Amino acid sequence: MRILTGCQVTSDQFHLGNYFGAVKPFHDMCLAHPEAEKFLFVANMHSLNKVQDGSLRRNALNTLKLYLACGIDPDDVFIYNQADIPAHAQLERVLGCITHMWFMERMHAYKAAIDQGKASDIGVGTFTYPILMAADILLYDATHVPTGQDQKQHVEYTRDIAGKFNNMFGETFILPESIISESVGTIPGIDGRKMSKSYNNYIGMLDEGKDLMKKIKKIPTSLEPIEAPKDPDTCNVYAITRLFLTPDEDRELRAKYTDGGLSFKRAKDYLYEKVTALLTPIQEKYHTISDEQIVDMLAQNKNKANAIAQAKINDVYQKIGFTI
Ligand code: ADP
Ligand code: TRP
């Protein structure tokens, strides 16, 4: 079993949506499979589609520090930098040549751009994004790919592209399984829409104190009086709070909603308490990790990652007739 995932570095920190939707499920999966090999890489070649002001380096350092602070153990998880490995771009080229336009045009992200009338405004790299993602996965013979829900289609693309290559040139790639933590779903932001960097509606992993409280206070709530029984399932505060609760705590909180007598101020104070309890130790750990530690780790892992990826690209080059 080889578990592999990538993290984009489109911001200098990540948010609770990323944490509960992607980072924690990955971490939980690592803990559940001590025997498996685990690979995690900085997807900076993907992130370049969005970040073009030179800040990718800073973003990558901070993002990796946060991963480690969240408990990802670099002795258990092999962590590397996608851009250090030329084979990602090499395989992307090969796979791009055998993939048709009609196949790519079904991609959700591209269809959304068409619906918004923005199809000509996206970069070519955004259009070919799933092909690079297929290369990321197939180079390393990954068997299991944990991601957030929105990435499921991309892993399906990977399987299709791998199957096509195998049919054309003989068994070369392992078809990976997509691992989605269905119970988490989409975490809402402080305006009720999906929590996302693009909407600037997020609670960041490094948020604290007054700034954190200010964000929580902004979460829209209904105008019902305190005494009124309330439906937790339509409450934006509950939708975030539930992520932090044990089953017992969840039952208790739901009862407080449905019994009436719970003020939204109290519900927000409780959320603040829960967020702080999760984030404070992560933030403390984060501040103890230096840039040098991350740079050293990536430098150490570069050769091993290149050796694995290069062996696969050599096999591919042989089969397609590039090696002369
Ligand atoms: P953003 O929308 O903030 O740019 P990314 O696209 O970088 O987030 O997401 C990185 C990972 O985090 C993806 O696997 C995605 O599924 C997960 N993720 C992002 N936002 C959420 C959310 N609101 N709820 C659940 N998972 C999320
Ligand atoms: N597209 C993923 C995301 O936005 C990041 C990513 C790039 C990835 N390549 C990958 C995830 C390969 C898993 C496997 O979250």
Tab-separated table of C-alpha atoms and ligand atoms in Angstrom:
chain	number	residue	atom	x	y	z
A	1	MET	CA	0.000	0.000	0.000
A	2	ARG	CA	1.389	3.363	-0.995
A	3	ILE	CA	-0.603	6.408	0.098
A	4	LEU	CA	0.157	9.595	-1.818
A	5	THR	CA	-1.254	13.099	-1.747
A	6	GLY	CA	-0.250	16.615	-2.738
A	7	CYS	CA	-0.934	19.954	-1.136
A	8	GLN	CA	-1.318	23.179	-3.024
A	9	VAL	CA	0.561	26.209	-1.707
A	10	THR	CA	-1.702	29.004	-2.898
A	11	SER	CA	-1.601	30.855	0.421
A	12	ASP	CA	0.824	31.475	3.296
A	13	GLN	CA	-1.291	29.307	5.578
A	14	PHE	CA	-4.251	26.975	5.225
A	15	HIS	CA	-7.676	27.076	6.830
A	16	LEU	CA	-10.041	24.891	8.846
A	17	GLY	CA	-11.739	23.696	5.622
A	18	ASN	CA	-8.400	22.361	4.362
A	19	TYR	CA	-7.594	20.947	7.789
A	20	PHE	CA	-10.825	18.980	8.255
A	21	GLY	CA	-11.324	18.256	4.538
A	22	ALA	CA	-7.826	17.138	3.599
A	23	VAL	CA	-5.042	17.376	6.213
A	24	LYS	CA	-6.739	15.576	9.109
A	25	PRO	CA	-8.149	12.724	6.967
A	26	PHE	CA	-4.641	12.225	5.542
A	27	HIS	CA	-3.140	12.260	9.023
A	28	ASP	CA	-5.778	9.828	10.327
A	29	MET	CA	-5.126	7.524	7.405
A	30	CYS	CA	-1.384	7.562	8.124
A	31	LEU	CA	-2.048	6.618	11.743
A	32	ALA	CA	-4.455	3.853	10.707
A	33	HIS	CA	-1.876	2.302	8.351
A	34	PRO	CA	1.488	2.222	10.090
A	35	GLU	CA	2.692	-0.427	7.623
A	36	ALA	CA	1.954	1.659	4.490
A	37	GLU	CA	4.372	3.896	2.652
A	38	LYS	CA	3.199	7.512	2.693
A	39	PHE	CA	4.151	10.235	0.249
A	40	LEU	CA	3.246	13.910	0.551
A	41	PHE	CA	4.460	16.580	-1.828
A	42	VAL	CA	4.210	20.327	-2.291
A	43	ALA	CA	2.128	20.808	-5.455
A	44	ASN	CA	3.803	24.071	-6.411
A	45	MET	CA	3.602	23.301	-10.138
A	46	HIS	CA	-0.184	23.276	-9.738
A	47	SER	CA	-0.207	26.335	-7.519
A	48	LEU	CA	1.601	28.397	-10.158
A	49	ASN	CA	-1.759	28.547	-11.965
A	50	LYS	CA	-2.962	30.891	-9.237
A	51	VAL	CA	0.127	32.362	-7.551
A	52	GLN	CA	2.346	34.290	-9.916
A	53	ASP	CA	3.921	36.931	-7.655
A	54	GLY	CA	6.943	34.929	-6.462
A	55	SER	CA	5.425	33.980	-3.115
A	56	LEU	CA	5.294	30.218	-3.791
A	57	ARG	CA	8.484	29.625	-1.792
A	58	ARG	CA	7.203	31.375	1.333
A	59	ASN	CA	3.845	29.637	0.966
A	60	ALA	CA	5.480	26.212	0.647
A	61	LEU	CA	7.649	26.708	3.745
A	62	ASN	CA	4.717	27.863	5.870
A	63	THR	CA	2.374	25.186	4.570
A	64	LEU	CA	4.844	22.395	5.328
A	65	LYS	CA	5.542	23.804	8.791
A	66	LEU	CA	1.812	23.705	9.415
A	67	TYR	CA	1.565	20.105	8.197
A	68	LEU	CA	4.277	19.092	10.652
A	69	ALA	CA	2.648	21.159	13.410
A	70	CYS	CA	-0.632	19.302	12.729
A	71	GLY	CA	1.125	16.036	13.549
A	72	ILE	CA	2.339	14.776	10.189
A	73	ASP	CA	5.525	12.910	11.107
A	74	PRO	CA	8.346	13.382	8.576
A	75	ASP	CA	9.882	10.094	9.756
A	76	ASP	CA	6.722	8.285	8.705
A	77	VAL	CA	5.659	10.407	5.738
A	78	PHE	CA	8.083	11.026	2.897
A	79	ILE	CA	7.779	14.725	2.037
A	80	TYR	CA	9.182	16.274	-1.157
A	81	ASN	CA	8.940	19.178	-3.535
A	82	GLN	CA	7.189	18.480	-6.856
A	83	ALA	CA	9.268	21.100	-8.678
A	84	ASP	CA	12.478	19.286	-7.612
A	85	ILE	CA	11.454	16.300	-9.740
A	86	PRO	CA	11.654	16.915	-13.532
A	87	ALA	CA	9.805	13.643	-14.232
A	88	HIS	CA	6.476	15.286	-13.253
A	89	ALA	CA	6.695	17.619	-16.240
A	90	GLN	CA	8.075	14.853	-18.469
A	91	LEU	CA	5.215	12.485	-17.741
A	92	GLU	CA	2.652	15.277	-17.986
A	93	ARG	CA	3.834	15.858	-21.563
A	94	VAL	CA	3.524	12.179	-22.489
A	95	LEU	CA	0.076	11.811	-20.923
A	96	GLY	CA	-1.083	15.078	-22.508
A	97	CYS	CA	-0.318	13.661	-25.942
A	98	ILE	CA	-2.552	10.630	-25.446
A	99	THR	CA	-5.451	12.558	-23.846
A	100	HIS	CA	-8.205	14.036	-26.015
A	101	MET	CA	-9.773	17.492	-25.741
A	102	TRP	CA	-13.303	16.058	-25.373
A	103	PHE	CA	-12.141	14.127	-22.325
A	104	MET	CA	-10.629	17.196	-20.668
A	105	GLU	CA	-13.607	19.395	-21.513
A	106	ARG	CA	-15.786	17.351	-19.130
A	107	MET	CA	-13.712	18.530	-16.164
A	108	HIS	CA	-15.849	20.275	-13.485
A	109	ALA	CA	-13.471	23.194	-13.005
A	110	TYR	CA	-13.375	23.868	-16.744
A	111	LYS	CA	-17.145	23.521	-17.134
A	112	ALA	CA	-17.593	26.013	-14.275
A	113	ALA	CA	-15.301	28.463	-16.115
A	114	ILE	CA	-17.434	28.062	-19.268
A	115	ASP	CA	-20.627	28.657	-17.284
A	116	GLN	CA	-19.149	31.871	-15.912
A	117	GLY	CA	-18.101	32.934	-19.404
A	118	LYS	CA	-14.436	32.748	-18.347
A	119	ALA	CA	-13.208	29.779	-20.378
A	120	SER	CA	-10.733	31.907	-22.363
A	121	ASP	CA	-9.396	33.622	-19.266
A	122	ILE	CA	-8.056	30.550	-17.491
A	123	GLY	CA	-4.428	29.553	-18.030
A	124	VAL	CA	-3.582	26.581	-20.218
A	125	GLY	CA	-2.066	25.065	-17.048
A	126	THR	CA	-5.454	25.176	-15.365
A	127	PHE	CA	-7.000	23.303	-18.283
A	128	THR	CA	-4.326	20.608	-18.156
A	129	TYR	CA	-4.286	20.502	-14.336
A	130	PRO	CA	-5.659	16.931	-14.099
A	131	ILE	CA	-2.975	15.624	-16.462
A	132	LEU	CA	-0.210	16.921	-14.186
A	133	MET	CA	-2.077	15.435	-11.248
A	134	ALA	CA	-2.205	12.079	-13.038
A	135	ALA	CA	1.568	12.293	-13.554
A	136	ASP	CA	2.076	13.097	-9.834
A	137	ILE	CA	0.211	9.959	-8.853
A	138	LEU	CA	1.327	7.499	-11.538
A	139	LEU	CA	5.045	8.223	-11.263
A	140	TYR	CA	5.112	6.771	-7.763
A	141	ASP	CA	2.834	3.721	-8.167
A	142	ALA	CA	0.466	5.155	-5.571
A	143	THR	CA	-2.298	2.741	-4.608
A	144	HIS	CA	-4.392	5.096	-2.447
A	145	VAL	CA	-4.917	8.833	-2.942
A	146	PRO	CA	-6.681	10.656	-0.107
A	147	THR	CA	-8.053	14.082	-1.078
A	148	GLY	CA	-10.927	16.426	-0.375
A	149	GLN	CA	-14.238	15.722	-2.094
A	150	ASP	CA	-13.603	18.223	-4.912
A	151	GLN	CA	-10.576	16.247	-6.106
A	152	LYS	CA	-12.431	12.985	-6.688
A	153	GLN	CA	-12.951	13.636	-10.396
A	154	HIS	CA	-9.236	14.283	-10.835
A	155	VAL	CA	-8.354	10.874	-9.406
A	156	GLU	CA	-10.929	9.292	-11.722
A	157	TYR	CA	-9.195	11.049	-14.626
A	158	THR	CA	-5.929	9.574	-13.414
A	159	ARG	CA	-7.368	6.069	-13.529
A	160	ASP	CA	-8.770	6.616	-17.033
A	161	ILE	CA	-5.539	8.066	-18.386
A	162	ALA	CA	-3.471	5.293	-16.767
A	163	GLY	CA	-5.786	2.618	-18.185
A	164	LYS	CA	-5.498	4.112	-21.639
A	165	PHE	CA	-1.696	4.190	-21.487
A	166	ASN	CA	-1.582	0.588	-20.218
A	167	ASN	CA	-3.818	-0.519	-23.098
A	168	MET	CA	-1.693	1.246	-25.657
A	169	PHE	CA	1.792	0.372	-24.405
A	170	GLY	CA	1.416	-2.515	-21.937
A	171	GLU	CA	1.032	-2.645	-18.144
A	172	THR	CA	2.955	0.314	-16.761
A	173	PHE	CA	0.832	2.175	-14.235
A	174	ILE	CA	-1.107	1.178	-11.139
A	175	LEU	CA	-4.709	2.455	-11.138
A	176	PRO	CA	-5.025	4.334	-7.830
A	177	GLU	CA	-7.997	4.281	-5.522
A	178	SER	CA	-9.523	7.581	-4.502
A	179	ILE	CA	-10.015	7.977	-0.746
A	180	ILE	CA	-12.569	10.599	0.252
A	181	SER	CA	-13.679	11.160	3.784
A	182	GLU	CA	-17.410	11.373	3.035
A	183	SER	CA	-18.472	12.208	6.594
A	184	VAL	CA	-16.666	15.566	6.585
A	185	GLY	CA	-18.451	17.077	3.581
A	186	THR	CA	-17.944	20.709	2.671
A	187	ILE	CA	-17.024	22.946	5.563
A	188	PRO	CA	-18.759	26.319	5.406
A	189	GLY	CA	-16.912	29.587	5.870
A	190	ILE	CA	-17.898	32.527	8.068
A	191	ASP	CA	-20.360	33.729	5.413
A	192	GLY	CA	-22.083	30.346	5.022
A	193	ARG	CA	-20.560	29.604	1.603
A	194	LYS	CA	-17.866	26.906	1.189
A	195	MET	CA	-14.836	27.907	3.269
A	196	SER	CA	-12.241	28.957	0.706
A	197	LYS	CA	-9.243	31.197	0.221
A	198	SER	CA	-10.912	32.583	-2.882
A	199	TYR	CA	-13.924	33.850	-0.890
A	200	ASN	CA	-11.808	35.220	1.955
A	201	ASN	CA	-14.316	33.698	4.355
A	202	TYR	CA	-11.994	31.389	6.203
A	203	ILE	CA	-10.699	30.744	9.685
A	204	GLY	CA	-6.955	30.300	9.218
A	205	MET	CA	-4.845	27.843	11.162
A	206	LEU	CA	-2.785	30.762	12.479
A	207	ASP	CA	-5.758	32.924	13.503
A	208	GLU	CA	-5.970	33.701	17.197
A	209	GLY	CA	-7.302	36.064	19.870
A	210	LYS	CA	-9.310	39.100	18.829
A	211	ASP	CA	-8.976	38.477	15.101
A	212	LEU	CA	-10.325	34.982	15.521
A	213	MET	CA	-13.223	36.213	17.690
A	214	LYS	CA	-14.029	38.929	15.145
A	215	LYS	CA	-14.308	36.324	12.391
A	216	ILE	CA	-16.512	34.061	14.501
A	217	LYS	CA	-18.787	37.003	15.377
A	218	LYS	CA	-19.339	37.584	11.661
A	219	ILE	CA	-20.953	34.160	11.127
A	220	PRO	CA	-24.557	34.905	10.104
A	221	THR	CA	-27.268	33.507	12.385
A	222	SER	CA	-31.064	33.621	12.358
A	223	LEU	CA	-33.083	36.255	14.234
A	224	GLU	CA	-34.877	33.770	16.465
A	225	PRO	CA	-35.177	34.790	20.156
A	226	ILE	CA	-33.045	33.010	22.754
A	227	GLU	CA	-35.950	30.926	24.131
A	228	ALA	CA	-36.952	29.588	20.702
A	229	PRO	CA	-36.047	25.976	19.893
A	230	LYS	CA	-33.564	26.039	17.010
A	231	ASP	CA	-32.575	23.665	14.250
A	232	PRO	CA	-28.826	22.926	14.489
A	233	ASP	CA	-28.781	21.663	10.924
A	234	THR	CA	-29.577	25.083	9.480
A	235	CYS	CA	-27.176	26.960	11.771
A	236	ASN	CA	-23.851	28.124	10.308
A	237	VAL	CA	-22.221	28.192	13.758
A	238	TYR	CA	-23.181	24.582	14.429
A	239	ALA	CA	-21.976	23.514	10.973
A	240	ILE	CA	-18.430	24.503	11.972
A	241	THR	CA	-18.631	23.609	15.667
A	242	ARG	CA	-19.741	20.006	14.997
A	243	LEU	CA	-16.336	19.236	13.489
A	244	PHE	CA	-14.702	19.677	16.881
A	245	LEU	CA	-17.098	17.587	18.937
A	246	THR	CA	-17.051	14.099	20.344
A	247	PRO	CA	-20.336	12.198	19.775
A	248	ASP	CA	-21.375	12.983	23.373
A	249	GLU	CA	-20.603	16.670	23.061
A	250	ASP	CA	-22.469	16.724	19.761
A	251	ARG	CA	-25.574	15.165	21.305
A	252	GLU	CA	-25.464	17.690	24.148
A	253	LEU	CA	-25.082	20.666	21.850
A	254	ARG	CA	-27.886	19.495	19.547
A	255	ALA	CA	-30.154	19.164	22.577
A	256	LYS	CA	-29.332	22.737	23.613
A	257	TYR	CA	-30.439	23.931	20.183
A	258	THR	CA	-33.657	21.962	20.056
A	259	ASP	CA	-34.621	22.625	23.710
A	260	GLY	CA	-34.419	26.404	23.224
A	261	GLY	CA	-32.595	28.803	25.558
A	262	LEU	CA	-29.312	28.799	23.623
A	263	SER	CA	-28.135	32.239	22.518
A	264	PHE	CA	-26.042	32.524	19.384
A	265	LYS	CA	-23.537	34.507	21.434
A	266	ARG	CA	-23.040	31.463	23.649
A	267	ALA	CA	-22.855	29.189	20.631
A	268	LYS	CA	-20.141	31.435	19.187
A	269	ASP	CA	-18.192	31.580	22.465
A	270	TYR	CA	-18.256	27.787	22.522
A	271	LEU	CA	-16.981	27.632	18.950
A	272	TYR	CA	-14.192	30.080	19.870
A	273	GLU	CA	-13.227	27.830	22.793
A	274	LYS	CA	-13.139	24.749	20.565
A	275	VAL	CA	-11.159	26.417	17.767
A	276	THR	CA	-8.643	27.787	20.252
A	277	ALA	CA	-8.210	24.415	21.943
A	278	LEU	CA	-7.360	22.838	18.582
A	279	LEU	CA	-5.226	25.628	17.183
A	280	THR	CA	-3.154	26.804	20.160
A	281	PRO	CA	-0.886	23.720	20.383
A	282	ILE	CA	-0.593	23.620	16.566
A	283	GLN	CA	0.433	27.286	16.498
A	284	GLU	CA	2.936	26.773	19.308
A	285	LYS	CA	4.551	23.875	17.450
A	286	TYR	CA	4.465	25.822	14.169
A	287	HIS	CA	6.547	28.625	15.667
A	288	THR	CA	9.261	26.199	16.784
A	289	ILE	CA	9.923	24.936	13.238
A	290	SER	CA	12.474	26.891	11.220
A	291	ASP	CA	12.659	27.494	7.483
A	292	GLU	CA	16.015	25.662	7.510
A	293	GLN	CA	14.423	22.506	8.893
A	294	ILE	CA	12.008	22.426	5.977
A	295	VAL	CA	14.688	23.266	3.402
A	296	ASP	CA	16.938	20.501	4.793
A	297	MET	CA	14.143	17.939	4.777
A	298	LEU	CA	13.285	18.674	1.133
A	299	ALA	CA	16.950	18.614	0.111
A	300	GLN	CA	17.408	15.228	1.777
A	301	ASN	CA	14.348	13.743	0.094
A	302	LYS	CA	14.977	15.109	-3.381
A	303	ASN	CA	17.292	12.277	-4.491
A	304	LYS	CA	15.057	9.443	-3.362
A	305	ALA	CA	11.990	11.004	-5.019
A	306	ASN	CA	13.950	11.548	-8.218
A	307	ALA	CA	15.186	7.958	-8.209
A	308	ILE	CA	11.635	6.553	-7.985
A	309	ALA	CA	10.167	8.948	-10.538
A	310	GLN	CA	13.084	8.581	-12.936
A	311	ALA	CA	12.777	4.780	-12.947
A	312	LYS	CA	9.140	5.133	-13.995
A	313	ILE	CA	9.849	7.709	-16.679
A	314	ASN	CA	12.637	5.502	-18.059
A	315	ASP	CA	10.147	2.650	-18.389
A	316	VAL	CA	7.644	4.974	-20.097
A	317	TYR	CA	10.287	6.359	-22.474
A	318	GLN	CA	11.326	2.817	-23.427
A	319	LYS	CA	7.773	1.747	-24.141
A	320	ILE	CA	6.790	4.753	-26.232
A	321	GLY	CA	10.051	4.670	-28.158
A	322	PHE	CA	11.721	7.831	-26.843
A	323	THR	CA	14.825	5.967	-25.700
A	324	ILE	CA	17.110	5.526	-28.693
B	1	ADP	P1	-9.288	26.688	-1.336
B	1	ADP	O1	-10.701	26.484	-1.850
B	1	ADP	O2	-9.292	27.449	-0.062
B	1	ADP	O3	-8.370	27.293	-2.381
B	1	ADP	P2	-7.848	24.255	-1.898
B	1	ADP	O4	-8.495	24.160	-3.241
B	1	ADP	O5	-6.396	24.625	-1.832
B	1	ADP	O6	-8.717	25.254	-0.996
B	1	ADP	O7	-8.105	22.895	-1.126
B	1	ADP	C1	-7.111	21.994	-0.676
B	1	ADP	C2	-7.803	20.758	-0.123
B	1	ADP	O8	-8.662	21.098	0.976
B	1	ADP	C3	-8.701	20.072	-1.153
B	1	ADP	O9	-8.462	18.687	-1.082
B	1	ADP	C4	-10.099	20.398	-0.734
B	1	ADP	O10	-10.984	19.359	-0.991
B	1	ADP	C5	-9.993	20.652	0.762
B	1	ADP	N1	-10.929	21.730	1.109
B	1	ADP	C6	-10.801	23.027	0.786
B	1	ADP	N2	-11.833	23.759	1.256
B	1	ADP	C7	-12.654	22.879	1.883
B	1	ADP	C8	-13.905	23.005	2.576
B	1	ADP	N3	-14.507	24.185	2.716
B	1	ADP	N4	-14.470	21.887	3.076
B	1	ADP	C9	-13.861	20.682	2.935
B	1	ADP	N5	-12.683	20.504	2.310
B	1	ADP	C10	-12.074	21.576	1.780
B	2	TRP	N1	-5.224	19.088	-6.714
B	2	TRP	C1	-4.958	18.832	-5.307
B	2	TRP	C2	-5.674	19.892	-4.458
B	2	TRP	O1	-6.018	20.942	-4.942
B	2	TRP	C3	-3.466	18.860	-5.043
B	2	TRP	C4	-2.768	17.791	-5.803
B	2	TRP	C5	-1.939	17.930	-6.873
B	2	TRP	C6	-2.856	16.379	-5.550
B	2	TRP	N2	-1.483	16.734	-7.301
B	2	TRP	C7	-2.022	15.754	-6.524
B	2	TRP	C8	-3.543	15.617	-4.606
B	2	TRP	C9	-1.893	14.366	-6.565
B	2	TRP	C10	-3.402	14.219	-4.659
B	2	TRP	C11	-2.577	13.608	-5.631
B	2	TRP	O2	-5.886	19.660	-3.295
